[in-house]
Amino acid sequence: MLKRCFGLLGVLGLSAATGVGAAVIPEPDVQVSPTGLHLVLNLPQARLFQYQDGRLSKIYPVAVGKMLTQTPTGSFDITGIYKAPAWHVPRSIQEEMRRSGKEVQTVVPPGPSNPLGPVFIRFGEAKLGLGFHGTNAPGSVPGFRSHGCVRMKNDDALLLSRTVGRGDAVTVAYQTVLLNQDAAGELWLTAYRNHYKQDDPSFPMLAETLLAWQKQRSAVVYGARVDQALKARKGVPVCLTCKDVAKAKVDGDLAVVRWLSPGKADDTQFAHEPASREPGGPLPTQVAPPASAPQHAPAVAPSSAPSSSRAAVRGQPPRNGRPA
């Protein structure tokens, strides 16, 4: 039980965790480049965040890899943009077609039946076969349905292709627990399903982070809401510090709390230091990782090492592109 980690002291009698509308999308804790364009994909959210000169400019819904064909995490560059691509079907997918009794195709020409849609935006080395692309199944976005690539609605894929250029940075992260702060200074937690059953490095730090917040901000963090949000994992922001959880509403935007990635110290970053117990405080001082924290090893090997530079990489069209 997560009560071992956060307890229910001083929080008895509260209703079930209450969050806000799903339209509020919190940002993951990824350090972005202060200059130029930087794309950040957080897999548990199935969302692609576009940053320009360090500021969030757009969020796209996407479909990412299934459990058996996971999208790898890591740092990459945009290495090619191909309009009206032909899809050269990988042998593994040809075998899937054969096993399911479908016609085995080796090449799918451009057009409405092409799973790559109107554009393929490759990131990483060509041999990885990774990219952002359109789709002939728009209803499948967002979700966890691809063979490893990042599927987008066609209009979004075309817009992205006109925005990015070779050498632009791409970061693929796997963060199931996000912490954000709104304009009123309230702390919000959003928990997503662990679709890939990966170990989440945030769990060992979560309790200490919340204890430090409670001490440094002199604000009560309601442990019951933490416990409930991590059990439910609905992907909805839950206010951890609002006095009336039933009326909790995000004030303005949800700014990233720096607790997983290093970054410039600011109002949303704080040290992980033990907090002394306050009488009646909702969080205990001695904490341990949640008993229900994922124990499975990552199901995929780490992605290839990041490129040493942002120089454009010449490559062939996506012969090994893996459609979503």
Short mmCIF file of C-alpha atoms in Angstrom, two decimals:
data_model
loop_
_atom_site.label_atom_id
_atom_site.label_comp_id
_atom_site.label_asym_id
_atom_site.label_seq_id
_atom_site.Cartn_x
_atom_site.Cartn_y
_atom_site.Cartn_z
CA MET A 1 0.00 0.00 0.00
CA LEU A 2 1.16 3.51 -0.78
CA LYS A 3 0.20 4.51 2.75
CA ARG A 4 3.63 3.26 3.78
CA CYS A 5 5.15 6.08 1.81
CA PHE A 6 2.83 9.01 2.41
CA GLY A 7 0.45 8.04 5.20
CA LEU A 8 -2.89 9.62 5.99
CA LEU A 9 -1.95 11.72 9.02
CA GLY A 10 -4.04 14.84 9.33
CA VAL A 11 -5.98 14.08 6.15
CA LEU A 12 -8.75 11.80 7.39
CA GLY A 13 -12.26 12.46 6.17
CA LEU A 14 -11.27 13.80 2.71
CA SER A 15 -13.17 12.65 -0.32
CA ALA A 16 -11.57 10.75 -3.17
CA ALA A 17 -8.84 12.50 -5.10
CA THR A 18 -10.27 15.26 -7.23
CA GLY A 19 -8.47 16.79 -10.15
CA VAL A 20 -9.25 19.08 -13.05
CA GLY A 21 -10.47 18.71 -16.57
CA ALA A 22 -8.46 16.57 -18.94
CA ALA A 23 -7.92 19.65 -21.11
CA VAL A 24 -5.16 20.76 -18.73
CA ILE A 25 -2.00 18.99 -19.93
CA PRO A 26 0.98 19.16 -17.55
CA GLU A 27 4.51 19.36 -18.90
CA PRO A 28 7.06 16.62 -18.17
CA ASP A 29 10.27 17.46 -16.31
CA VAL A 30 12.72 17.50 -19.21
CA GLN A 31 15.45 20.10 -19.57
CA VAL A 32 14.90 21.80 -22.94
CA SER A 33 17.26 23.83 -25.05
CA PRO A 34 17.06 27.59 -24.36
CA THR A 35 17.56 28.32 -28.05
CA GLY A 36 16.06 26.85 -31.18
CA LEU A 37 13.36 24.23 -31.55
CA HIS A 38 13.21 21.22 -29.22
CA LEU A 39 10.65 18.41 -29.33
CA VAL A 40 9.89 16.45 -26.15
CA LEU A 41 7.84 13.26 -26.27
CA ASN A 42 6.66 11.82 -22.94
CA LEU A 43 5.53 8.30 -23.74
CA PRO A 44 3.09 7.69 -20.83
CA GLN A 45 1.23 10.88 -21.82
CA ALA A 46 1.12 10.07 -25.55
CA ARG A 47 1.82 13.76 -26.11
CA LEU A 48 4.49 15.62 -28.07
CA PHE A 49 5.58 18.98 -26.64
CA GLN A 50 7.09 21.56 -28.99
CA TYR A 51 9.39 24.19 -27.48
CA GLN A 52 10.81 27.24 -29.22
CA ASP A 53 13.69 29.04 -27.49
CA GLY A 54 12.84 27.27 -24.24
CA ARG A 55 9.13 28.13 -24.27
CA LEU A 56 6.28 25.72 -24.89
CA SER A 57 4.58 26.60 -28.17
CA LYS A 58 2.37 23.59 -29.04
CA ILE A 59 1.23 20.19 -27.78
CA TYR A 60 0.32 17.37 -30.19
CA PRO A 61 -1.59 14.16 -29.40
CA VAL A 62 0.31 11.14 -30.72
CA ALA A 63 0.21 7.36 -30.81
CA VAL A 64 3.38 5.60 -29.69
CA GLY A 65 4.68 2.05 -29.60
CA LYS A 66 2.74 -0.89 -28.23
CA MET A 67 4.05 -2.99 -25.34
CA LEU A 68 5.69 -5.44 -27.75
CA THR A 69 7.10 -2.73 -30.02
CA GLN A 70 8.00 0.07 -27.65
CA THR A 71 9.20 3.49 -28.72
CA PRO A 72 12.76 3.84 -27.35
CA THR A 73 13.75 6.68 -25.04
CA GLY A 74 16.81 8.87 -25.58
CA SER A 75 18.14 12.00 -27.22
CA PHE A 76 17.98 12.32 -31.00
CA ASP A 77 18.12 14.81 -33.88
CA ILE A 78 15.74 15.35 -36.77
CA THR A 79 17.58 13.65 -39.64
CA GLY A 80 15.18 13.79 -42.57
CA ILE A 81 11.81 15.07 -43.80
CA TYR A 82 10.08 13.15 -46.59
CA LYS A 83 6.86 14.31 -48.23
CA ALA A 84 4.47 11.75 -49.76
CA PRO A 85 6.69 8.82 -48.71
CA ALA A 86 6.41 5.28 -49.96
CA TRP A 87 6.43 2.76 -47.14
CA HIS A 88 8.93 -0.05 -47.52
CA VAL A 89 7.40 -2.66 -45.24
CA PRO A 90 9.88 -4.15 -42.74
CA ARG A 91 10.19 -7.91 -42.79
CA SER A 92 8.85 -8.20 -39.27
CA ILE A 93 5.61 -6.50 -40.31
CA GLN A 94 5.44 -8.58 -43.48
CA GLU A 95 5.52 -11.62 -41.21
CA GLU A 96 2.67 -10.15 -39.14
CA MET A 97 0.66 -9.74 -42.34
CA ARG A 98 1.37 -13.34 -43.27
CA ARG A 99 0.37 -14.72 -39.86
CA SER A 100 -2.88 -12.75 -39.83
CA GLY A 101 -3.85 -13.95 -43.29
CA LYS A 102 -3.53 -10.52 -44.90
CA GLU A 103 -1.95 -9.81 -48.27
CA VAL A 104 1.77 -9.44 -47.75
CA GLN A 105 2.95 -6.10 -49.07
CA THR A 106 6.57 -5.10 -49.52
CA VAL A 107 6.02 -1.50 -50.65
CA VAL A 108 2.98 0.74 -50.14
CA PRO A 109 2.95 3.72 -52.54
CA PRO A 110 1.98 7.25 -51.46
CA GLY A 111 -1.73 7.80 -51.09
CA PRO A 112 -4.68 7.51 -48.71
CA SER A 113 -3.89 3.84 -47.90
CA ASN A 114 -0.31 4.55 -46.87
CA PRO A 115 0.17 4.09 -43.09
CA LEU A 116 2.84 6.84 -43.11
CA GLY A 117 0.34 9.44 -44.24
CA PRO A 118 1.51 12.51 -46.18
CA VAL A 119 4.90 12.96 -44.48
CA PHE A 120 7.61 11.10 -42.56
CA ILE A 121 9.90 13.09 -40.22
CA ARG A 122 12.80 10.87 -39.27
CA PHE A 123 14.65 11.25 -35.98
CA GLY A 124 17.77 9.33 -35.05
CA GLU A 125 19.87 7.20 -37.35
CA ALA A 126 18.16 5.79 -40.41
CA LYS A 127 18.76 2.20 -39.26
CA LEU A 128 16.52 2.82 -36.22
CA GLY A 129 13.53 3.40 -38.48
CA LEU A 130 12.06 5.98 -36.11
CA GLY A 131 10.01 8.99 -37.09
CA PHE A 132 6.97 11.18 -36.67
CA HIS A 133 4.44 10.57 -39.43
CA GLY A 134 0.83 10.84 -40.47
CA THR A 135 -1.61 7.95 -40.60
CA ASN A 136 -4.43 6.35 -42.53
CA ALA A 137 -6.16 5.60 -39.19
CA PRO A 138 -6.69 8.99 -37.50
CA GLY A 139 -8.99 7.49 -34.87
CA SER A 140 -6.02 5.64 -33.37
CA VAL A 141 -4.40 8.89 -32.17
CA PRO A 142 -3.63 9.25 -29.28
CA GLY A 143 -2.75 5.83 -27.91
CA PHE A 144 -0.25 2.97 -27.69
CA ARG A 145 -0.64 1.25 -31.03
CA SER A 146 2.42 1.70 -33.24
CA HIS A 147 5.39 -0.49 -34.12
CA GLY A 148 7.72 2.07 -32.53
CA CYS A 149 7.22 5.20 -34.59
CA VAL A 150 5.21 8.21 -33.47
CA ARG A 151 1.88 8.45 -35.27
CA MET A 152 0.18 11.84 -35.67
CA LYS A 153 -2.99 13.11 -37.26
CA ASN A 154 -2.20 14.11 -40.85
CA ASP A 155 -2.75 17.85 -40.39
CA ASP A 156 -0.52 17.83 -37.31
CA ALA A 157 2.21 15.88 -39.09
CA LEU A 158 2.17 18.34 -42.00
CA LEU A 159 2.30 21.30 -39.62
CA LEU A 160 5.22 19.76 -37.76
CA SER A 161 7.07 19.10 -41.02
CA ARG A 162 6.84 22.80 -41.87
CA THR A 163 8.12 23.74 -38.41
CA VAL A 164 11.11 21.50 -37.80
CA GLY A 165 14.39 21.24 -39.65
CA ARG A 166 17.30 18.82 -39.78
CA GLY A 167 19.37 18.96 -36.65
CA ASP A 168 16.54 20.03 -34.34
CA ALA A 169 16.59 18.26 -30.97
CA VAL A 170 14.23 15.45 -29.99
CA THR A 171 13.99 13.99 -26.48
CA VAL A 172 11.91 10.89 -25.79
CA ALA A 173 11.17 10.47 -22.07
CA TYR A 174 9.29 7.99 -19.91
CA GLN A 175 7.83 9.84 -16.91
CA THR A 176 4.67 8.43 -15.34
CA VAL A 177 4.51 10.90 -12.42
CA LEU A 178 4.56 14.67 -13.03
CA LEU A 179 4.70 17.53 -10.55
CA ASN A 180 3.59 21.01 -11.55
CA GLN A 181 2.79 24.33 -9.91
CA ASP A 182 0.06 26.75 -10.94
CA ALA A 183 0.08 30.55 -10.81
CA ALA A 184 -1.38 30.52 -7.29
CA GLY A 185 1.50 28.40 -6.02
CA GLU A 186 -0.55 25.22 -5.59
CA LEU A 187 1.20 21.89 -6.18
CA TRP A 188 -0.36 19.41 -8.61
CA LEU A 189 0.49 15.75 -9.24
CA THR A 190 -0.47 13.83 -12.38
CA ALA A 191 0.01 10.06 -12.55
CA TYR A 192 -0.20 8.06 -15.79
CA ARG A 193 -0.45 4.34 -16.40
CA ASN A 194 2.86 2.52 -16.67
CA HIS A 195 2.09 1.04 -20.09
CA TYR A 196 5.58 -0.39 -20.61
CA LYS A 197 5.90 -1.79 -17.06
CA GLN A 198 9.20 -0.01 -16.65
CA ASP A 199 10.93 0.90 -13.43
CA ASP A 200 10.10 4.52 -12.70
CA PRO A 201 13.12 6.40 -11.32
CA SER A 202 10.86 9.05 -9.83
CA PHE A 203 9.46 6.85 -7.07
CA PRO A 204 12.51 6.86 -4.77
CA MET A 205 12.55 10.68 -4.88
CA LEU A 206 8.84 11.45 -4.72
CA ALA A 207 8.35 11.29 -0.95
CA GLU A 208 11.45 13.38 -0.19
CA THR A 209 10.43 15.88 -2.85
CA LEU A 210 7.01 16.37 -1.30
CA LEU A 211 8.48 16.62 2.19
CA ALA A 212 10.89 19.30 1.00
CA TRP A 213 8.06 21.20 -0.68
CA GLN A 214 5.99 21.09 2.51
CA LYS A 215 8.87 22.42 4.60
CA GLN A 216 10.24 25.08 2.26
CA ARG A 217 6.87 26.44 1.18
CA SER A 218 5.20 26.11 4.61
CA ALA A 219 2.31 24.48 2.75
CA VAL A 220 0.43 21.35 3.72
CA VAL A 221 0.79 18.48 1.23
CA TYR A 222 -2.15 16.11 1.64
CA GLY A 223 -0.73 12.60 1.57
CA ALA A 224 -4.07 10.89 0.98
CA ARG A 225 -4.38 12.61 -2.38
CA VAL A 226 -0.93 11.38 -3.38
CA ASP A 227 -1.90 7.85 -2.45
CA GLN A 228 -5.19 8.05 -4.35
CA ALA A 229 -3.69 9.61 -7.48
CA LEU A 230 -0.96 6.96 -7.72
CA LYS A 231 -3.53 4.19 -7.34
CA ALA A 232 -5.97 5.61 -9.88
CA ARG A 233 -3.41 6.79 -12.50
CA LYS A 234 -6.09 8.58 -14.50
CA GLY A 235 -3.73 11.12 -16.08
CA VAL A 236 -5.67 13.99 -14.46
CA PRO A 237 -3.87 16.67 -12.37
CA VAL A 238 -4.70 16.38 -8.67
CA CYS A 239 -4.10 19.30 -6.31
CA LEU A 240 -1.95 18.22 -3.37
CA THR A 241 -2.07 21.53 -1.49
CA CYS A 242 -5.53 23.00 -2.12
CA LYS A 243 -7.57 23.22 1.07
CA ASP A 244 -10.84 22.37 -0.67
CA VAL A 245 -10.05 19.56 -3.09
CA ALA A 246 -13.64 19.45 -4.36
CA LYS A 247 -13.29 23.00 -5.71
CA ALA A 248 -9.68 22.68 -6.87
CA LYS A 249 -9.01 24.44 -10.17
CA VAL A 250 -5.76 25.21 -11.92
CA ASP A 251 -4.93 28.92 -11.76
CA GLY A 252 -3.27 29.81 -15.06
CA ASP A 253 -0.74 27.39 -16.54
CA LEU A 254 0.94 24.40 -14.89
CA ALA A 255 4.66 25.18 -14.63
CA VAL A 256 7.16 22.36 -14.36
CA VAL A 257 8.54 21.53 -10.93
CA ARG A 258 12.20 20.61 -11.39
CA TRP A 259 12.70 17.42 -9.44
CA LEU A 260 13.85 14.86 -12.02
CA SER A 261 16.05 16.85 -14.39
CA PRO A 262 18.85 19.29 -13.55
CA GLY A 263 18.22 22.89 -14.45
CA LYS A 264 18.60 26.49 -13.51
CA ALA A 265 17.34 27.15 -10.01
CA ASP A 266 14.05 29.03 -10.01
CA ASP A 267 10.77 29.17 -8.15
CA THR A 268 9.77 25.71 -9.37
CA GLN A 269 12.96 23.94 -8.33
CA PHE A 270 13.95 22.99 -4.82
CA ALA A 271 16.42 20.80 -2.96
CA HIS A 272 15.68 17.25 -1.82
CA GLU A 273 16.33 17.59 1.90
CA PRO A 274 14.72 15.86 4.87
CA ALA A 275 11.83 17.78 6.37
CA SER A 276 11.19 17.81 10.09
CA ARG A 277 7.77 16.58 11.11
CA GLU A 278 5.27 19.25 11.98
CA PRO A 279 2.53 18.46 14.50
CA GLY A 280 -0.45 17.11 12.59
CA GLY A 281 1.38 17.32 9.25
CA PRO A 282 0.11 14.95 6.57
CA LEU A 283 3.49 13.55 5.55
CA PRO A 284 5.79 11.53 7.83
CA THR A 285 9.51 12.24 7.92
CA GLN A 286 10.68 8.65 7.49
CA VAL A 287 9.55 7.37 4.13
CA ALA A 288 10.24 4.47 1.83
CA PRO A 289 9.46 3.84 -1.86
CA PRO A 290 5.84 2.81 -2.41
CA ALA A 291 5.31 -0.92 -2.00
CA SER A 292 3.42 -0.96 -5.28
CA ALA A 293 6.18 0.76 -7.26
CA PRO A 294 6.94 -1.10 -10.51
CA GLN A 295 9.60 -3.77 -10.05
CA HIS A 296 9.94 -4.84 -13.65
CA ALA A 297 13.09 -4.12 -15.58
CA PRO A 298 12.71 -1.99 -18.70
CA ALA A 299 11.40 -4.11 -21.52
CA VAL A 300 13.54 -2.40 -24.15
CA ALA A 301 17.23 -1.73 -24.39
CA PRO A 302 18.34 1.89 -24.18
CA SER A 303 18.27 3.75 -27.45
CA SER A 304 21.42 4.62 -29.35
CA ALA A 305 23.71 7.26 -27.91
CA PRO A 306 22.77 10.87 -28.60
CA SER A 307 24.34 12.53 -31.61
CA SER A 308 27.49 14.42 -30.80
CA SER A 309 26.30 17.44 -32.75
CA ARG A 310 23.14 18.92 -34.22
CA ALA A 311 24.54 18.80 -37.74
CA ALA A 312 22.14 17.54 -40.39
CA VAL A 313 22.59 13.88 -41.28
CA ARG A 314 22.26 12.72 -44.81
CA GLY A 315 20.14 9.63 -45.15
CA GLN A 316 17.98 7.57 -47.42
CA PRO A 317 14.17 7.71 -47.45
CA PRO A 318 12.53 5.69 -44.68
CA ARG A 319 12.88 2.18 -46.09
CA ASN A 320 12.73 0.77 -42.59
CA GLY A 321 10.15 3.21 -41.27
CA ARG A 322 7.85 1.50 -38.79
CA PRO A 323 4.33 2.88 -39.16
CA ALA A 324 2.13 3.35 -36.17
#
